[in-house]
Tab-separated table of C-alpha atoms in Angstrom:
chain	number	residue	atom	x	y	z
A	10	MET	CA	8.197	20.508	21.200
A	11	ARG	CA	9.219	22.417	18.267
A	12	PHE	CA	8.332	21.071	14.746
A	13	ARG	CA	10.192	23.991	12.948
A	14	LEU	CA	12.137	22.426	9.977
A	15	ASP	CA	15.885	23.124	9.753
A	16	GLU	CA	17.515	24.216	6.435
A	17	GLN	CA	18.410	20.621	5.325
A	18	GLN	CA	14.788	19.404	5.911
A	19	LEU	CA	13.457	22.411	3.753
A	20	ASP	CA	15.864	21.485	1.349
A	21	LEU	CA	14.999	18.009	1.338
A	22	LYS	CA	11.333	18.594	0.840
A	23	ARG	CA	12.046	21.153	-1.849
A	24	ALA	CA	14.075	18.875	-3.935
A	25	VAL	CA	11.464	16.096	-3.578
A	26	ARG	CA	8.743	18.203	-4.820
A	27	GLU	CA	10.813	19.670	-7.709
A	28	LEU	CA	11.742	16.014	-8.739
A	29	LEU	CA	8.236	14.855	-8.546
A	30	GLY	CA	6.793	17.753	-10.059
A	31	ARG	CA	9.146	17.366	-13.153
A	32	ARG	CA	8.705	13.779	-13.399
A	33	PHE	CA	5.341	13.086	-12.391
A	34	GLY	CA	3.197	16.117	-12.956
A	35	ARG	CA	-0.474	16.190	-13.919
A	36	ASP	CA	-0.088	14.949	-17.217
A	37	ALA	CA	1.602	11.836	-16.200
A	38	LEU	CA	-0.797	11.459	-13.390
A	39	ARG	CA	-3.881	11.480	-15.922
A	40	GLU	CA	-1.706	9.012	-18.097
A	41	GLY	CA	-1.281	6.503	-15.174
A	42	VAL	CA	-5.152	6.591	-14.669
A	43	ASP	CA	-5.733	5.552	-18.246
A	44	ALA	CA	-2.734	3.069	-18.040
A	45	PRO	CA	-1.765	2.106	-14.645
A	46	ARG	CA	1.862	1.112	-14.422
A	47	ILE	CA	5.000	1.505	-12.376
A	48	ASP	CA	7.304	3.703	-14.109
A	49	ARG	CA	10.759	1.931	-13.556
A	50	GLY	CA	12.905	5.102	-14.813
A	51	LEU	CA	11.260	7.277	-12.081
A	52	TRP	CA	11.805	4.573	-9.610
A	53	ARG	CA	15.391	4.280	-10.277
A	54	GLU	CA	15.663	8.046	-10.324
A	55	LEU	CA	13.763	8.086	-6.876
A	56	GLY	CA	16.516	5.499	-5.640
A	57	ASP	CA	19.427	7.739	-7.155
A	58	ALA	CA	17.888	10.879	-5.149
A	59	GLY	CA	18.315	8.577	-2.131
A	60	PHE	CA	14.288	8.232	-1.685
A	61	PHE	CA	14.436	4.473	-0.532
A	62	SER	CA	17.783	4.710	0.996
A	63	LEU	CA	17.242	7.698	3.216
A	64	ARG	CA	17.450	5.960	6.508
A	65	LEU	CA	20.502	3.611	5.592
A	66	PRO	CA	23.627	4.615	7.131
A	67	GLU	CA	26.115	6.245	4.749
A	68	ALA	CA	28.616	3.207	5.579
A	69	GLU	CA	25.918	1.064	3.984
A	70	GLY	CA	25.570	3.082	0.905
A	71	GLY	CA	22.592	5.312	2.304
A	72	VAL	CA	21.891	8.704	3.048
A	73	GLY	CA	22.117	8.232	6.831
A	74	LEU	CA	19.007	10.520	7.830
A	75	GLY	CA	16.259	9.569	10.281
A	76	LEU	CA	12.600	8.841	10.538
A	77	PRO	CA	11.579	12.421	10.634
A	78	GLU	CA	13.288	13.180	7.196
A	79	ALA	CA	11.554	9.886	5.588
A	80	VAL	CA	8.254	11.194	6.833
A	81	LEU	CA	8.844	14.471	4.776
A	82	VAL	CA	9.683	12.852	1.662
A	83	PHE	CA	6.546	10.476	1.821
A	84	GLU	CA	4.447	13.473	2.566
A	85	GLU	CA	5.565	14.935	-0.579
A	86	ALA	CA	5.112	11.600	-2.292
A	87	GLY	CA	1.142	11.443	-1.311
A	88	ARG	CA	0.657	15.222	-2.230
A	89	ALA	CA	1.953	14.170	-5.916
A	90	LEU	CA	-0.414	10.935	-5.674
A	91	LEU	CA	2.719	9.042	-6.882
A	92	PRO	CA	1.571	5.610	-7.275
A	93	GLY	CA	3.591	2.107	-6.393
A	94	PRO	CA	4.472	0.348	-3.207
A	95	LEU	CA	6.884	2.969	-1.929
A	96	ALA	CA	6.890	2.303	1.605
A	97	ALA	CA	7.170	-0.980	1.314
A	98	THR	CA	10.305	-0.773	-1.151
A	99	HIS	CA	11.750	2.062	1.361
A	100	LEU	CA	11.423	-0.349	4.385
A	101	ALA	CA	13.273	-3.112	2.235
A	102	ALA	CA	15.979	-1.018	1.747
A	103	GLY	CA	19.229	-2.843	3.083
A	104	VAL	CA	17.302	-6.018	3.293
A	105	VAL	CA	16.341	-6.701	-0.277
A	106	PRO	CA	19.062	-6.389	-2.782
A	107	GLY	CA	18.246	-3.408	-5.156
A	108	ALA	CA	15.390	-1.859	-3.347
A	109	ALA	CA	17.673	0.858	-1.851
A	110	THR	CA	18.763	1.943	-5.648
A	111	GLY	CA	15.366	1.632	-7.034
A	112	GLU	CA	16.106	-1.292	-9.356
A	113	THR	CA	13.696	-3.508	-7.043
A	114	VAL	CA	9.942	-2.868	-6.441
A	115	VAL	CA	9.073	-4.493	-3.145
A	116	THR	CA	5.242	-4.786	-2.168
A	117	THR	CA	3.832	-6.512	0.914
A	118	VAL	CA	0.882	-8.096	2.346
A	119	GLY	CA	-1.005	-5.263	4.194
A	120	GLY	CA	-4.230	-4.752	6.361
A	121	GLY	CA	-6.935	-6.677	5.559
A	122	GLY	CA	-5.095	-8.937	3.266
A	123	LEU	CA	-4.442	-6.689	0.484
A	124	VAL	CA	-1.394	-6.520	-1.567
A	125	GLU	CA	-0.599	-3.493	-3.799
A	126	TRP	CA	0.864	-3.969	-7.379
A	127	LEU	CA	1.511	-7.584	-6.749
A	128	ASP	CA	1.811	-7.982	-10.670
A	129	ALA	CA	4.515	-5.270	-11.189
A	130	ALA	CA	6.417	-6.076	-7.856
A	131	ASP	CA	9.727	-7.996	-8.173
A	132	VAL	CA	9.553	-9.194	-4.414
A	133	VAL	CA	6.600	-9.584	-1.897
A	134	THR	CA	7.053	-9.644	1.783
A	135	GLY	CA	4.827	-11.603	3.380
A	136	ASP	CA	2.592	-14.650	2.384
A	137	ALA	CA	0.949	-13.961	-0.881
A	138	THR	CA	0.007	-17.359	-1.637
A	139	GLY	CA	-3.456	-17.749	-3.122
A	140	ALA	CA	-4.094	-13.902	-3.917
A	141	VAL	CA	-6.675	-13.029	-6.416
A	142	ALA	CA	-7.049	-9.852	-8.043
A	143	VAL	CA	-9.843	-7.603	-6.761
A	144	ARG	CA	-11.522	-4.392	-8.100
A	145	SER	CA	-9.724	-1.375	-6.718
A	146	VAL	CA	-11.887	1.920	-6.237
A	147	ASP	CA	-8.290	3.661	-7.246
A	148	PRO	CA	-7.398	3.347	-10.760
A	149	LEU	CA	-3.833	3.876	-9.645
A	150	THR	CA	-3.565	1.354	-6.916
A	151	PRO	CA	-4.051	-2.457	-8.569
A	152	LEU	CA	-4.997	-4.714	-5.590
A	153	HIS	CA	-4.872	-8.279	-4.913
A	154	ARG	CA	-6.302	-10.005	-1.859
A	155	VAL	CA	-4.970	-13.258	-0.053
A	156	PRO	CA	-6.855	-15.549	1.687
A	157	ALA	CA	-7.696	-14.803	5.465
A	158	GLY	CA	-4.961	-17.518	6.843
A	159	SER	CA	-2.190	-15.589	4.996
A	160	ARG	CA	-2.888	-12.208	6.573
A	161	THR	CA	-0.764	-10.254	8.395
A	162	THR	CA	-1.911	-9.829	12.065
A	163	GLU	CA	0.536	-7.212	13.350
A	164	PRO	CA	1.072	-4.311	11.259
A	165	ASP	CA	4.637	-2.608	10.849
A	166	GLY	CA	4.629	0.566	12.948
A	167	LEU	CA	6.676	2.020	10.312
A	168	LEU	CA	4.579	1.269	7.619
A	169	VAL	CA	1.603	2.613	9.392
A	170	LEU	CA	3.551	5.989	9.911
A	171	LEU	CA	4.823	6.364	6.398
A	172	THR	CA	1.354	5.730	5.422
A	173	ALA	CA	-0.001	8.321	7.431
A	174	ALA	CA	2.831	11.081	5.915
A	175	GLU	CA	1.336	10.149	2.630
A	176	GLN	CA	-2.236	10.663	3.699
A	177	LEU	CA	-1.059	13.980	5.106
A	178	GLY	CA	0.437	14.908	1.599
A	179	THR	CA	-2.883	14.036	0.057
A	180	ALA	CA	-4.926	15.923	2.490
A	181	VAL	CA	-2.357	19.267	1.448
A	182	ARG	CA	-3.273	18.548	-1.987
A	183	ALA	CA	-6.864	18.367	-1.473
A	184	CYS	CA	-6.567	21.560	0.684
A	185	GLU	CA	-4.734	23.616	-1.826
A	186	ALA	CA	-6.926	22.385	-4.806
A	187	ALA	CA	-9.903	23.582	-2.762
A	188	VAL	CA	-8.446	27.291	-1.526
A	189	GLN	CA	-7.378	27.572	-5.348
A	190	HIS	CA	-10.876	26.748	-6.691
A	191	ALA	CA	-12.363	28.939	-4.301
A	192	ARG	CA	-10.406	31.926	-5.297
A	193	THR	CA	-10.571	31.279	-9.113
A	194	ARG	CA	-14.389	30.339	-9.368
A	195	GLU	CA	-17.105	32.853	-9.515
A	196	GLN	CA	-20.658	32.936	-8.923
A	197	PHE	CA	-22.819	35.984	-8.858
A	198	GLY	CA	-19.671	38.128	-9.753
A	199	ARG	CA	-17.843	36.964	-6.958
A	200	PRO	CA	-15.185	34.471	-6.131
A	201	ILE	CA	-16.972	31.627	-4.344
A	202	GLY	CA	-14.677	31.835	-1.435
A	203	ALA	CA	-16.261	34.865	-0.670
A	204	PHE	CA	-19.263	33.254	0.699
A	205	GLN	CA	-19.115	31.982	4.253
A	206	ALA	CA	-20.242	28.313	3.772
A	207	VAL	CA	-17.072	27.950	1.378
A	208	LYS	CA	-14.805	29.671	3.768
A	209	HIS	CA	-16.005	27.302	6.454
A	210	LEU	CA	-15.103	24.378	4.488
A	211	CYS	CA	-11.635	25.564	3.500
A	212	ALA	CA	-11.035	26.608	7.049
A	213	GLU	CA	-11.962	23.092	8.285
A	214	LEU	CA	-9.792	21.526	5.719
A	215	LEU	CA	-6.735	23.647	6.763
A	216	VAL	CA	-7.162	22.959	10.579
A	217	ARG	CA	-7.413	19.112	9.862
A	218	VAL	CA	-4.154	19.287	7.747
A	219	GLU	CA	-2.251	21.053	10.263
A	220	VAL	CA	-3.681	18.787	13.360
A	221	ALA	CA	-2.499	15.970	11.375
A	222	ARG	CA	0.941	17.332	10.662
A	223	ALA	CA	1.574	17.985	14.169
A	224	ALA	CA	0.452	14.415	14.955
A	225	VAL	CA	2.619	12.984	11.998
A	226	TYR	CA	5.844	14.992	12.775
A	227	ALA	CA	5.455	14.088	16.560
A	228	ALA	CA	5.202	10.228	15.617
A	229	ALA	CA	8.306	10.775	13.549
A	230	VAL	CA	10.336	12.022	16.272
A	231	THR	CA	9.109	9.616	19.188
A	232	ALA	CA	8.498	6.589	17.113
A	233	ASP	CA	6.321	5.719	19.901
A	234	PRO	CA	3.146	2.998	18.746
A	235	VAL	CA	0.489	5.323	20.397
A	236	ASP	CA	1.769	8.364	18.899
A	237	ILE	CA	1.872	6.499	15.684
A	238	ALA	CA	-1.471	5.462	16.039
A	239	ALA	CA	-2.916	8.668	16.621
A	240	ALA	CA	-1.238	10.231	13.902
A	241	ARG	CA	-2.596	7.270	11.551
A	242	LEU	CA	-6.200	8.214	12.519
A	243	LEU	CA	-5.617	12.017	12.259
A	244	ALA	CA	-3.893	11.587	8.808
A	245	ASP	CA	-6.698	9.463	7.472
A	246	GLU	CA	-9.306	11.703	8.387
A	247	ALA	CA	-7.483	14.683	7.165
A	248	ALA	CA	-7.037	12.803	3.739
A	249	VAL	CA	-10.686	11.263	3.565
A	250	ARG	CA	-12.815	13.926	4.906
A	251	GLY	CA	-10.496	16.396	3.069
A	252	ALA	CA	-10.923	15.254	-0.275
A	253	ARG	CA	-14.799	15.313	0.474
A	254	ASP	CA	-14.928	18.872	1.491
A	255	CYS	CA	-12.576	19.658	-1.514
A	256	LEU	CA	-15.239	18.024	-3.952
A	257	GLN	CA	-17.966	20.130	-2.161
A	258	VAL	CA	-16.042	23.339	-2.674
A	259	HIS	CA	-15.604	22.225	-6.653
A	260	GLY	CA	-19.598	21.532	-6.726
A	261	GLY	CA	-20.862	19.642	-9.743
A	262	MET	CA	-17.543	19.806	-11.657
A	263	GLY	CA	-15.717	18.092	-8.619
A	264	PHE	CA	-17.631	14.661	-9.750
A	265	THR	CA	-16.339	14.525	-13.062
A	266	TRP	CA	-13.826	12.160	-14.279
A	267	GLU	CA	-11.869	15.286	-15.492
A	268	ALA	CA	-11.202	16.783	-12.202
A	269	ASP	CA	-8.374	15.292	-10.056
A	270	VAL	CA	-10.401	15.435	-6.737
A	271	HIS	CA	-11.894	11.918	-7.092
A	272	LEU	CA	-8.063	10.671	-7.406
A	273	CYS	CA	-7.121	12.133	-3.727
A	274	LEU	CA	-10.528	10.501	-2.551
A	275	LYS	CA	-9.858	7.093	-3.778
A	276	ARG	CA	-6.375	6.987	-2.918
A	277	ALA	CA	-7.170	8.057	0.785
A	278	TRP	CA	-9.628	5.252	0.782
A	279	VAL	CA	-7.101	2.793	-0.411
A	280	ARG	CA	-4.359	3.807	1.831
A	281	ALA	CA	-6.847	3.520	4.730
A	282	GLU	CA	-6.642	-0.215	4.380
A	283	ARG	CA	-2.947	-0.169	4.252
A	284	GLY	CA	-0.597	-1.202	7.114
A	285	GLY	CA	-3.548	-2.163	9.290
A	286	LEU	CA	-6.820	-1.030	9.675
A	287	MET	CA	-7.995	1.847	11.393
A	288	THR	CA	-9.410	-0.216	14.156
A	289	ASP	CA	-5.826	-1.658	14.886
A	290	SER	CA	-5.139	2.158	15.483
A	291	GLU	CA	-8.130	2.705	17.629
A	292	GLU	CA	-7.419	-0.412	19.511
A	293	VAL	CA	-3.609	0.626	20.358
A	294	LEU	CA	-5.177	4.142	21.555
A	295	ALA	CA	-7.974	2.115	23.399
A	296	GLY	CA	-5.460	0.079	25.376
A	297	GLU	CA	-3.534	2.921	26.210
A	298	LEU	CA	-6.322	4.945	27.810
A	299	LEU	CA	-7.511	1.891	29.545
A	300	ALA	CA	-3.990	1.423	31.159
A	301	GLU	CA	-3.710	5.140	32.137
A	302	SER	CA	-7.121	4.964	33.785
A	303	ARG	CA	-6.176	2.057	36.144
């Protein structure tokens, strides 16, 4: 199976990266850390660009593209650490009025009964009755938790896949940050990337990114629940372990609030609880292996 992107897909990724780079660069990211909010202007701009209506048929006012293209744009959103319930709003396009255009922010009750951006959302899918605010490890993702009886039991496969795509994007960002730091930071008169231990960390970062990318892209093509489960596990690992390794490459400065490394790690931790827990994906894969062994 070939995963080489065609010109249209490359242009799509490039356009989304340019849009997010212009509207949600590092300054905006750090401002969001200090005062978390959903930028409604940016949300509508994403709607105008077709971010939320990407998979809607053209006859219904959408772009008319497919799941592979949605994965590509969500990868870019994950790379930018763009906050907000992007996946929930995307999946609500064509169902909830205003979701496709970015006029309506939609959130959902996710894995573990967590609800992102409940106070900022216009519409909540799932039963959020009795939700209480909880302290989020990620300063850019306010969280509520619903009582156990209200929790979603079956995670939406598309939500899981789009979350995996975001995790892939964050893993890419961590890898890029680690390599850039290894090239420019010097010790003993040499870039630290010249030292074998740092080389190995950067190589492992890249390997995990590319393995996760292949799995996520494959799942976008097949939309098979088993493929989605595998993609989710590999993308979670790439994002979480990648951010940890990036932090190690940065050394002591990686632990400071001013560095962005912790934002990648914290977002990856929170996403790992969205759209079903990791154990849900592990159960899907275990069930498939058991069926094959019979």
